[in-house]
PDB file of C-alpha atoms in Angstrom:
ATOM      1  CA  MET A   1      -8.432   8.090  -2.120  1.00  0.00           C
ATOM      2  CA  THR A   2      -7.225  10.318  -4.827  1.00  0.00           C
ATOM      3  CA  SER A   3      -3.651  11.305  -4.942  1.00  0.00           C
ATOM      4  CA  GLN A   4      -4.788  14.614  -3.776  1.00  0.00           C
ATOM      5  CA  THR A   5      -6.441  13.743  -0.673  1.00  0.00           C
ATOM      6  CA  ARG A   6      -3.031  11.386   0.235  1.00  0.00           C
ATOM      7  CA  MET A   7      -1.099  14.415   0.406  1.00  0.00           C
ATOM      8  CA  ALA A   8      -2.729  15.173   3.413  1.00  0.00           C
ATOM      9  CA  TYR A   9      -1.039  12.505   5.186  1.00  0.00           C
ATOM     10  CA  PRO A  10       2.380  12.798   6.299  1.00  0.00           C
ATOM     11  CA  THR A  11       5.121  10.824   4.266  1.00  0.00           C
ATOM     12  CA  ALA A  12       6.720   7.746   5.961  1.00  0.00           C
ATOM     13  CA  ILE A  13       8.928   7.014   3.187  1.00  0.00           C
ATOM     14  CA  GLU A  14       9.258   7.877  -0.433  1.00  0.00           C
ATOM     15  CA  ALA A  15      10.968   6.411  -3.512  1.00  0.00           C
ATOM     16  CA  ILE A  16      11.720   8.785  -6.247  1.00  0.00           C
ATOM     17  CA  ASP A  17      12.661   7.842  -9.627  1.00  0.00           C
ATOM     18  CA  LEU A  18      13.907   4.402  -8.124  1.00  0.00           C
ATOM     19  CA  VAL A  19      15.941   1.989 -10.559  1.00  0.00           C
ATOM     20  CA  LYS A  20      16.988  -1.534  -9.344  1.00  0.00           C
ATOM     21  CA  ASP A  21      18.673  -3.670 -12.227  1.00  0.00           C
ATOM     22  CA  TYR A  22      20.312  -6.850 -11.616  1.00  0.00           C
ATOM     23  CA  GLY A  23      23.223  -8.184 -14.041  1.00  0.00           C
ATOM     24  CA  ARG A  24      24.842  -6.219 -17.101  1.00  0.00           C
ATOM     25  CA  GLY A  25      24.458  -6.180 -20.967  1.00  0.00           C
ATOM     26  CA  GLU A  26      21.730  -8.216 -22.630  1.00  0.00           C
ATOM     27  CA  ASN A  27      21.392 -10.329 -19.483  1.00  0.00           C
ATOM     28  CA  THR A  28      20.027  -7.089 -17.429  1.00  0.00           C
ATOM     29  CA  VAL A  29      17.186  -7.626 -15.581  1.00  0.00           C
ATOM     30  CA  HIS A  30      15.152  -4.529 -14.713  1.00  0.00           C
ATOM     31  CA  ALA A  31      13.492  -5.103 -11.541  1.00  0.00           C
ATOM     32  CA  LEU A  32      12.630  -1.163 -10.880  1.00  0.00           C
ATOM     33  CA  ARG A  33      12.040   0.956 -13.604  1.00  0.00           C
ATOM     34  CA  GLY A  34      11.835   4.489 -12.517  1.00  0.00           C
ATOM     35  CA  VAL A  35       9.251   3.729  -9.668  1.00  0.00           C
ATOM     36  CA  ASN A  36       7.885   7.042  -7.796  1.00  0.00           C
ATOM     37  CA  VAL A  37       5.486   6.196  -4.720  1.00  0.00           C
ATOM     38  CA  ARG A  38       5.133   7.644  -1.301  1.00  0.00           C
ATOM     39  CA  PHE A  39       3.716   5.704   1.874  1.00  0.00           C
ATOM     40  CA  GLU A  40       1.786   7.631   4.366  1.00  0.00           C
ATOM     41  CA  LYS A  41       2.414   7.538   8.213  1.00  0.00           C
ATOM     42  CA  GLY A  42       0.224   5.428  10.317  1.00  0.00           C
ATOM     43  CA  ARG A  43      -1.478   3.449   7.246  1.00  0.00           C
ATOM     44  CA  PHE A  44      -1.220   0.078   6.235  1.00  0.00           C
ATOM     45  CA  THR A  45      -0.183  -0.778   2.515  1.00  0.00           C
ATOM     46  CA  ALA A  46      -0.394  -3.792   0.491  1.00  0.00           C
ATOM     47  CA  ILE A  47       2.052  -4.581  -2.627  1.00  0.00           C
ATOM     48  CA  MET A  48       0.836  -7.088  -4.526  1.00  0.00           C
ATOM     49  CA  GLY A  49       2.120  -8.527  -8.039  1.00  0.00           C
ATOM     50  CA  PRO A  50       3.035 -11.748  -9.784  1.00  0.00           C
ATOM     51  CA  SER A  51       6.070 -13.445  -9.072  1.00  0.00           C
ATOM     52  CA  GLY A  52       9.098 -11.263 -10.567  1.00  0.00           C
ATOM     53  CA  SER A  53       7.019  -8.322 -10.797  1.00  0.00           C
ATOM     54  CA  GLY A  54       9.682  -6.326  -8.530  1.00  0.00           C
ATOM     55  CA  LYS A  55       7.311  -6.266  -5.362  1.00  0.00           C
ATOM     56  CA  SER A  56       9.771  -7.696  -3.067  1.00  0.00           C
ATOM     57  CA  THR A  57      12.636  -5.793  -4.476  1.00  0.00           C
ATOM     58  CA  LEU A  58      10.960  -2.562  -3.888  1.00  0.00           C
ATOM     59  CA  MET A  59      10.409  -3.858  -0.346  1.00  0.00           C
ATOM     60  CA  HIS A  60      13.996  -4.835   0.268  1.00  0.00           C
ATOM     61  CA  THR A  61      15.130  -1.509  -1.294  1.00  0.00           C
ATOM     62  CA  LEU A  62      13.183   0.760   0.501  1.00  0.00           C
ATOM     63  CA  ALA A  63      14.397  -1.174   3.877  1.00  0.00           C
ATOM     64  CA  GLY A  64      17.879  -0.761   2.740  1.00  0.00           C
ATOM     65  CA  LEU A  65      18.295  -4.519   2.472  1.00  0.00           C
ATOM     66  CA  ASP A  66      19.462  -4.002  -1.202  1.00  0.00           C
ATOM     67  CA  SER A  67      21.024  -1.030  -2.910  1.00  0.00           C
ATOM     68  CA  ALA A  68      19.384   1.038  -5.602  1.00  0.00           C
ATOM     69  CA  THR A  69      20.961   1.355  -9.062  1.00  0.00           C
ATOM     70  CA  ASP A  70      19.472   4.922  -9.369  1.00  0.00           C
ATOM     71  CA  GLY A  71      16.951   7.190  -7.584  1.00  0.00           C
ATOM     72  CA  HIS A  72      16.444   8.193  -4.052  1.00  0.00           C
ATOM     73  CA  ILE A  73      14.754   6.779  -0.802  1.00  0.00           C
ATOM     74  CA  MET A  74      13.883   9.636   1.387  1.00  0.00           C
ATOM     75  CA  PHE A  75      13.030   8.663   5.056  1.00  0.00           C
ATOM     76  CA  ASN A  76      13.059  10.958   8.070  1.00  0.00           C
ATOM     77  CA  GLY A  77      14.433  13.495   5.709  1.00  0.00           C
ATOM     78  CA  ALA A  78      17.359  11.852   4.957  1.00  0.00           C
ATOM     79  CA  ASP A  79      18.296  10.020   1.864  1.00  0.00           C
ATOM     80  CA  ILE A  80      18.722   6.196   2.359  1.00  0.00           C
ATOM     81  CA  THR A  81      20.637   5.630  -0.997  1.00  0.00           C
ATOM     82  CA  ALA A  82      23.357   7.770   0.147  1.00  0.00           C
ATOM     83  CA  MET A  83      24.060   5.950   3.401  1.00  0.00           C
ATOM     84  CA  THR A  84      26.866   3.964   4.445  1.00  0.00           C
ATOM     85  CA  ASP A  85      26.329   0.044   5.295  1.00  0.00           C
ATOM     86  CA  ASN A  86      27.051   1.097   9.158  1.00  0.00           C
ATOM     87  CA  GLN A  87      24.395   4.016   9.015  1.00  0.00           C
ATOM     88  CA  LEU A  88      21.909   1.646   7.582  1.00  0.00           C
ATOM     89  CA  THR A  89      22.597  -0.971  10.224  1.00  0.00           C
ATOM     90  CA  LEU A  90      21.784   1.536  12.797  1.00  0.00           C
ATOM     91  CA  LEU A  91      18.529   2.744  10.784  1.00  0.00           C
ATOM     92  CA  ARG A  92      17.264  -0.626  10.473  1.00  0.00           C
ATOM     93  CA  ARG A  93      18.030  -1.278  14.266  1.00  0.00           C
ATOM     94  CA  LYS A  94      16.523   1.604  15.553  1.00  0.00           C
ATOM     95  CA  LYS A  95      13.692   2.824  12.976  1.00  0.00           C
ATOM     96  CA  ILE A  96      12.757  -0.052  11.019  1.00  0.00           C
ATOM     97  CA  GLY A  97      10.741  -3.469  11.967  1.00  0.00           C
ATOM     98  CA  PHE A  98      10.746  -6.414   9.793  1.00  0.00           C
ATOM     99  CA  ILE A  99       7.995  -9.401   9.853  1.00  0.00           C
ATOM    100  CA  PHE A 100       8.516 -12.503   7.581  1.00  0.00           C
ATOM    101  CA  GLN A 101       6.781 -15.464   6.157  1.00  0.00           C
ATOM    102  CA  SER A 102       8.733 -17.568   8.612  1.00  0.00           C
ATOM    103  CA  PHE A 103       8.762 -16.570  11.965  1.00  0.00           C
ATOM    104  CA  ASN A 104      12.643 -16.583  12.870  1.00  0.00           C
ATOM    105  CA  LEU A 105      11.806 -17.365  16.585  1.00  0.00           C
ATOM    106  CA  LEU A 106      14.586 -18.588  18.742  1.00  0.00           C
ATOM    107  CA  PRO A 107      13.347 -22.039  19.866  1.00  0.00           C
ATOM    108  CA  MET A 108      14.886 -21.912  23.454  1.00  0.00           C
ATOM    109  CA  PHE A 109      13.600 -18.788  24.509  1.00  0.00           C
ATOM    110  CA  THR A 110       9.857 -17.690  25.874  1.00  0.00           C
ATOM    111  CA  ALA A 111       7.475 -15.756  24.085  1.00  0.00           C
ATOM    112  CA  GLU A 112       8.533 -12.886  26.144  1.00  0.00           C
ATOM    113  CA  GLN A 113      12.267 -13.525  25.475  1.00  0.00           C
ATOM    114  CA  ASN A 114      11.756 -13.619  21.571  1.00  0.00           C
ATOM    115  CA  ILE A 115       9.974 -10.121  21.773  1.00  0.00           C
ATOM    116  CA  LEU A 116      12.407  -8.550  23.703  1.00  0.00           C
ATOM    117  CA  MET A 117      15.248  -9.822  21.799  1.00  0.00           C
ATOM    118  CA  PRO A 118      16.003  -6.878  19.475  1.00  0.00           C
ATOM    119  CA  LEU A 119      16.250  -4.772  22.873  1.00  0.00           C
ATOM    120  CA  THR A 120      18.460  -7.207  24.452  1.00  0.00           C
ATOM    121  CA  LEU A 121      20.764  -7.342  21.439  1.00  0.00           C
ATOM    122  CA  ALA A 122      20.893  -3.652  21.413  1.00  0.00           C
ATOM    123  CA  GLY A 123      21.582  -3.567  25.309  1.00  0.00           C
ATOM    124  CA  ASP A 124      18.528  -1.132  25.549  1.00  0.00           C
ATOM    125  CA  LYS A 125      15.883  -1.780  28.579  1.00  0.00           C
ATOM    126  CA  PRO A 126      12.354  -2.405  27.514  1.00  0.00           C
ATOM    127  CA  ASP A 127       9.547   0.254  27.892  1.00  0.00           C
ATOM    128  CA  ARG A 128       7.199  -1.911  30.088  1.00  0.00           C
ATOM    129  CA  ALA A 129       4.081   0.052  29.425  1.00  0.00           C
ATOM    130  CA  TRP A 130       4.615  -0.452  25.686  1.00  0.00           C
ATOM    131  CA  PHE A 131       5.584  -4.078  26.094  1.00  0.00           C
ATOM    132  CA  ARG A 132       2.199  -4.652  28.138  1.00  0.00           C
ATOM    133  CA  GLN A 133       0.167  -2.478  25.568  1.00  0.00           C
ATOM    134  CA  LEU A 134       1.481  -4.812  22.672  1.00  0.00           C
ATOM    135  CA  VAL A 135       1.023  -8.017  24.410  1.00  0.00           C
ATOM    136  CA  ARG A 136      -2.681  -7.166  25.514  1.00  0.00           C
ATOM    137  CA  THR A 137      -3.176  -5.635  21.681  1.00  0.00           C
ATOM    138  CA  LEU A 138      -1.896  -8.934  20.186  1.00  0.00           C
ATOM    139  CA  GLY A 139      -3.503 -10.991  22.650  1.00  0.00           C
ATOM    140  CA  LEU A 140      -0.498 -12.834  23.956  1.00  0.00           C
ATOM    141  CA  GLU A 141      -0.665 -12.025  27.848  1.00  0.00           C
ATOM    142  CA  GLN A 142      -1.391 -15.594  28.524  1.00  0.00           C
ATOM    143  CA  ARG A 143       1.273 -17.018  26.071  1.00  0.00           C
ATOM    144  CA  LEU A 144       4.505 -15.085  27.537  1.00  0.00           C
ATOM    145  CA  ASN A 145       6.046 -18.230  29.270  1.00  0.00           C
ATOM    146  CA  HIS A 146       5.525 -20.504  26.284  1.00  0.00           C
ATOM    147  CA  ARG A 147       8.468 -21.618  23.949  1.00  0.00           C
ATOM    148  CA  PRO A 148       7.617 -21.531  20.093  1.00  0.00           C
ATOM    149  CA  ASN A 149       6.834 -25.433  19.945  1.00  0.00           C
ATOM    150  CA  GLU A 150       3.952 -24.638  22.399  1.00  0.00           C
ATOM    151  CA  LEU A 151       2.495 -21.960  20.268  1.00  0.00           C
ATOM    152  CA  SER A 152       0.124 -22.245  17.443  1.00  0.00           C
ATOM    153  CA  GLY A 153       1.202 -20.775  14.185  1.00  0.00           C
ATOM    154  CA  GLY A 154      -0.715 -17.678  14.345  1.00  0.00           C
ATOM    155  CA  GLN A 155       0.614 -17.205  17.991  1.00  0.00           C
ATOM    156  CA  GLN A 156       4.030 -17.252  16.877  1.00  0.00           C
ATOM    157  CA  GLN A 157       3.322 -14.819  13.998  1.00  0.00           C
ATOM    158  CA  ARG A 158       2.042 -12.461  16.736  1.00  0.00           C
ATOM    159  CA  VAL A 159       5.020 -13.174  18.524  1.00  0.00           C
ATOM    160  CA  ALA A 160       7.042 -11.882  15.642  1.00  0.00           C
ATOM    161  CA  ILE A 161       4.900  -9.009  15.151  1.00  0.00           C
ATOM    162  CA  ALA A 162       5.170  -7.737  18.547  1.00  0.00           C
ATOM    163  CA  ARG A 163       9.242  -8.407  18.285  1.00  0.00           C
ATOM    164  CA  ALA A 164       8.851  -6.377  15.058  1.00  0.00           C
ATOM    165  CA  LEU A 165       7.234  -3.415  17.156  1.00  0.00           C
ATOM    166  CA  ILE A 166       8.882  -3.635  20.765  1.00  0.00           C
ATOM    167  CA  SER A 167      11.555  -0.652  19.810  1.00  0.00           C
ATOM    168  CA  LYS A 168       9.192   1.544  18.356  1.00  0.00           C
ATOM    169  CA  PRO A 169       9.973   1.441  14.938  1.00  0.00           C
ATOM    170  CA  ALA A 170       8.847   4.500  12.675  1.00  0.00           C
ATOM    171  CA  LEU A 171       8.071   1.921   9.834  1.00  0.00           C
ATOM    172  CA  VAL A 172       7.597  -1.890   9.748  1.00  0.00           C
ATOM    173  CA  PHE A 173       7.885  -4.146   6.554  1.00  0.00           C
ATOM    174  CA  ALA A 174       5.947  -7.378   6.506  1.00  0.00           C
ATOM    175  CA  ASP A 175       7.230  -9.833   3.743  1.00  0.00           C
ATOM    176  CA  GLU A 176       4.391 -12.361   3.156  1.00  0.00           C
ATOM    177  CA  PRO A 177       3.423 -12.625   7.109  1.00  0.00           C
ATOM    178  CA  THR A 178       0.835 -15.160   6.284  1.00  0.00           C
ATOM    179  CA  GLY A 179       2.266 -17.364   3.706  1.00  0.00           C
ATOM    180  CA  ASN A 180       2.841 -20.193   6.031  1.00  0.00           C
ATOM    181  CA  LEU A 181      -0.384 -20.277   7.991  1.00  0.00           C
ATOM    182  CA  ASP A 182      -3.868 -21.580   7.589  1.00  0.00           C
ATOM    183  CA  SER A 183      -6.871 -19.285   6.530  1.00  0.00           C
ATOM    184  CA  VAL A 184      -7.900 -18.809  10.260  1.00  0.00           C
ATOM    185  CA  SER A 185      -4.557 -18.000  11.395  1.00  0.00           C
ATOM    186  CA  SER A 186      -4.194 -15.613   8.419  1.00  0.00           C
ATOM    187  CA  ALA A 187      -7.088 -13.810   9.278  1.00  0.00           C
ATOM    188  CA  GLU A 188      -6.231 -13.460  12.841  1.00  0.00           C
ATOM    189  CA  VAL A 189      -2.615 -12.140  12.028  1.00  0.00           C
ATOM    190  CA  LEU A 190      -3.971  -9.813   9.237  1.00  0.00           C
ATOM    191  CA  GLY A 191      -6.791  -8.588  11.908  1.00  0.00           C
ATOM    192  CA  PHE A 192      -3.933  -8.126  14.448  1.00  0.00           C
ATOM    193  CA  LEU A 193      -1.871  -6.156  11.634  1.00  0.00           C
ATOM    194  CA  LYS A 194      -4.957  -3.534  10.897  1.00  0.00           C
ATOM    195  CA  GLN A 195      -5.409  -3.238  14.644  1.00  0.00           C
ATOM    196  CA  SER A 196      -2.015  -2.153  15.512  1.00  0.00           C
ATOM    197  CA  VAL A 197      -1.885   0.248  12.812  1.00  0.00           C
ATOM    198  CA  LYS A 198      -5.193   1.822  14.086  1.00  0.00           C
ATOM    199  CA  GLU A 199      -4.190   1.495  18.022  1.00  0.00           C
ATOM    200  CA  LEU A 200      -0.550   1.965  18.220  1.00  0.00           C
ATOM    201  CA  ASP A 201      -0.256   4.306  14.983  1.00  0.00           C
ATOM    202  CA  GLN A 202       2.558   1.845  13.133  1.00  0.00           C
ATOM    203  CA  THR A 203       3.057   2.285   9.519  1.00  0.00           C
ATOM    204  CA  ILE A 204       2.986  -1.223   7.880  1.00  0.00           C
ATOM    205  CA  ILE A 205       4.051  -1.938   4.051  1.00  0.00           C
ATOM    206  CA  MET A 206       3.151  -5.656   3.441  1.00  0.00           C
ATOM    207  CA  VAL A 207       4.098  -7.507   0.298  1.00  0.00           C
ATOM    208  CA  THR A 208       1.823 -10.368  -0.363  1.00  0.00           C
ATOM    209  CA  HIS A 209       0.026 -12.556  -3.100  1.00  0.00           C
ATOM    210  CA  ASP A 210      -2.936 -12.879  -1.574  1.00  0.00           C
ATOM    211  CA  ALA A 211      -6.028 -10.457  -2.676  1.00  0.00           C
ATOM    212  CA  VAL A 212      -7.844 -11.458   0.832  1.00  0.00           C
ATOM    213  CA  ALA A 213      -4.759 -10.131   2.745  1.00  0.00           C
ATOM    214  CA  ALA A 214      -4.513  -7.073   0.717  1.00  0.00           C
ATOM    215  CA  SER A 215      -8.128  -6.298   1.863  1.00  0.00           C
ATOM    216  CA  TYR A 216      -7.256  -5.693   5.059  1.00  0.00           C
ATOM    217  CA  ALA A 217      -5.082  -2.568   4.110  1.00  0.00           C
ATOM    218  CA  ASP A 218      -6.197   1.051   3.788  1.00  0.00           C
ATOM    219  CA  ARG A 219      -4.261   1.043   0.270  1.00  0.00           C
ATOM    220  CA  ALA A 220      -3.125  -1.570  -1.935  1.00  0.00           C
ATOM    221  CA  ILE A 221      -0.754  -1.153  -5.014  1.00  0.00           C
ATOM    222  CA  VAL A 222      -0.391  -3.607  -8.004  1.00  0.00           C
ATOM    223  CA  PHE A 223       3.353  -3.964  -9.522  1.00  0.00           C
ATOM    224  CA  ALA A 224       4.169  -5.476 -12.891  1.00  0.00           C
ATOM    225  CA  ASP A 225       7.196  -5.787 -14.727  1.00  0.00           C
ATOM    226  CA  GLY A 226       8.846  -3.188 -12.200  1.00  0.00           C
ATOM    227  CA  ARG A 227       6.272  -0.659 -12.515  1.00  0.00           C
ATOM    228  CA  ILE A 228       3.200   0.455 -10.431  1.00  0.00           C
ATOM    229  CA  VAL A 229       0.133  -0.373 -12.685  1.00  0.00           C
ATOM    230  CA  ALA A 230      -2.647   0.091 -10.180  1.00  0.00           C
ATOM    231  CA  ASP A 231      -2.886   2.024  -6.925  1.00  0.00           C
ATOM    232  CA  GLU A 232      -6.470   1.346  -4.947  1.00  0.00           C
ATOM    233  CA  ALA A 233      -7.574   2.951  -1.714  1.00  0.00           C
ATOM    234  CA  ASN A 234      -9.623   0.818   0.553  1.00  0.00           C
ATOM    235  CA  PRO A 235      -9.010  -2.477  -1.606  1.00  0.00           C
ATOM    236  CA  THR A 236     -11.572  -5.472  -1.771  1.00  0.00           C
ATOM    237  CA  ALA A 237     -10.243  -9.012  -2.283  1.00  0.00           C
ATOM    238  CA  GLU A 238     -12.502  -9.090  -5.539  1.00  0.00           C
ATOM    239  CA  VAL A 239     -11.147  -6.011  -6.968  1.00  0.00           C
ATOM    240  CA  MET A 240      -7.795  -7.147  -6.136  1.00  0.00           C
ATOM    241  CA  ASN A 241      -8.310 -10.265  -7.875  1.00  0.00           C
ATOM    242  CA  GLU A 242      -9.723  -8.560 -10.819  1.00  0.00           C
ATOM    243  CA  LEU A 243      -6.646  -6.099 -11.220  1.00  0.00           C
ATOM    244  CA  LEU A 244      -4.201  -9.157 -10.949  1.00  0.00           C
ATOM    245  CA  MET A 245      -6.192 -11.168 -13.150  1.00  0.00           C
ATOM    246  CA  ALA A 246      -6.342  -8.295 -15.974  1.00  0.00           C
ATOM    247  CA  GLU A 247      -2.352  -7.868 -15.279  1.00  0.00           C
ATOM    248  CA  ARG A 248      -1.985 -11.640 -15.865  1.00  0.00           C
ATOM    249  CA  ASP A 249      -3.983 -11.254 -19.004  1.00  0.00           C
ATOM    250  CA  ARG A 250      -1.691  -8.700 -20.451  1.00  0.00           C
ATOM    251  CA  ALA A 251       1.405 -10.516 -19.760  1.00  0.00           C
ATOM    252  CA  THR A 252       0.130 -13.523 -21.355  1.00  0.00           C
ATOM    253  CA  ARG A 253      -0.906 -11.678 -24.527  1.00  0.00           C
ATOM    254  CA  GLN A 254       2.477  -9.785 -24.658  1.00  0.00           C
ATOM    255  CA  ALA A 255       4.216 -12.699 -24.087  1.00  0.00           C
ATOM    256  CA  ALA A 256       2.274 -14.271 -27.183  1.00  0.00           C
ATOM    257  CA  ALA A 257       2.924 -11.555 -28.997  1.00  0.00           C
ATOM    258  CA  GLU A 258       6.889 -11.358 -28.365  1.00  0.00           C
ATOM    259  CA  ALA A 259       7.065 -15.072 -29.271  1.00  0.00           C
ATOM    260  CA  GLU A 260       4.915 -14.502 -32.597  1.00  0.00           C
ATOM    261  CA  ALA A 261       7.419 -11.722 -33.338  1.00  0.00           C
ATOM    262  CA  MET A 262      10.668 -13.942 -32.646  1.00  0.00           C
ATOM    263  CA  PRO A 263      12.456 -15.006 -35.634  1.00  0.00           C
ATOM    264  CA  THR A 264      12.724 -18.766 -36.752  1.00  0.00           C
ATOM    265  CA  ALA A 265      16.012 -20.655 -38.147  1.00  0.00           C
ATOM    266  CA  SER A 266      14.177 -20.047 -41.591  1.00  0.00           C
ATOM    267  CA  GLY A 267      13.740 -16.297 -41.131  1.00  0.00           C
ATOM    268  CA  PRO A 268      11.055 -14.124 -39.320  1.00  0.00           C
ATOM    269  CA  ARG A 269       7.686 -15.586 -38.503  1.00  0.00           C
ATOM    270  CA  HIS A 270       4.939 -14.320 -40.896  1.00  0.00           C
ATOM    271  CA  ARG A 271       1.200 -15.078 -40.180  1.00  0.00           C
ATOM    272  CA  ARG A 272      -0.846 -16.965 -42.292  1.00  0.00           C
TER     273      ARG A 272
END
C-alpha cells in the first residue's frame, strides 16, 4: 500500500514532528527524532524494532502515558500534547484501550468481572449486546465464570483483550501482547486481534519484537534510532525478518565505525 492509497483511510491518530528526549546535555537520549506518522481507523498496525529503538516510547507518547519534548499528536481533532493530566486521564478512560504483555487480571474476580472492570470503576453500565458480541468473537462464552487461575495463558489474554474493548475505545494499544505466551496461544491471540479489527472495526497499534506477530497486521513499521526506517503494507514474517536483520547489520557497522574513530589514550586511532 502506498502513502497515497493510505490517505483514503480516515486517520485514527497522527504524530507530527514528534520529539522525545530523556536527560540533558551530553547524557541526552534522543528516543524520538521528529517522527511523522499517521495510523488509520479500523486497521491493525505493528511497530517493530530492536531494543532501545524508540518503538515503545512512540506508543507511550501516543497514548499520553509519556509527555512529548516537542511536536504534536492529533487525536479526534485535538492535540493531546496540550492536554492537562486530568484531560489525559479522561481521554484514556473513554477513548483508549490497553493490552499489556502481563495480563493484569484481578485473581479474585471471574473472567466476566475482569472484562467489565473498566465500566465498574467508571460507574458505567455495560452494553450487554456489545459484551455478548465481544465474548462470542473472542470465544469466551464458556469461560465467563472462571477465575484467571482456571484459564490458559491464551484465554487470559483474550479476557484482557475483551477488557480493553468493552468500553468501545476508538483506539487500542497492545504492548507485546504475546510476549508471555507459547506459540500456539500467541497465534490464537493474534488471530483474535485481527478478527476484532475486521469484525468489530477496532483500531489497534501493537508493539512487538516478533516478525511472525507483525505478519498478522495490515501494516508494519520498523523503528531504529528514534526514526521510522521501513513501512510495509501486508507484511510477511520473511520480509519483516529481512528488514530487522538489515537494520541490525547497519547498526553493527555504524557502531564499529564509531569505535574505530574514537581517540585512544595515545591519540586518534589510525588504520594500518
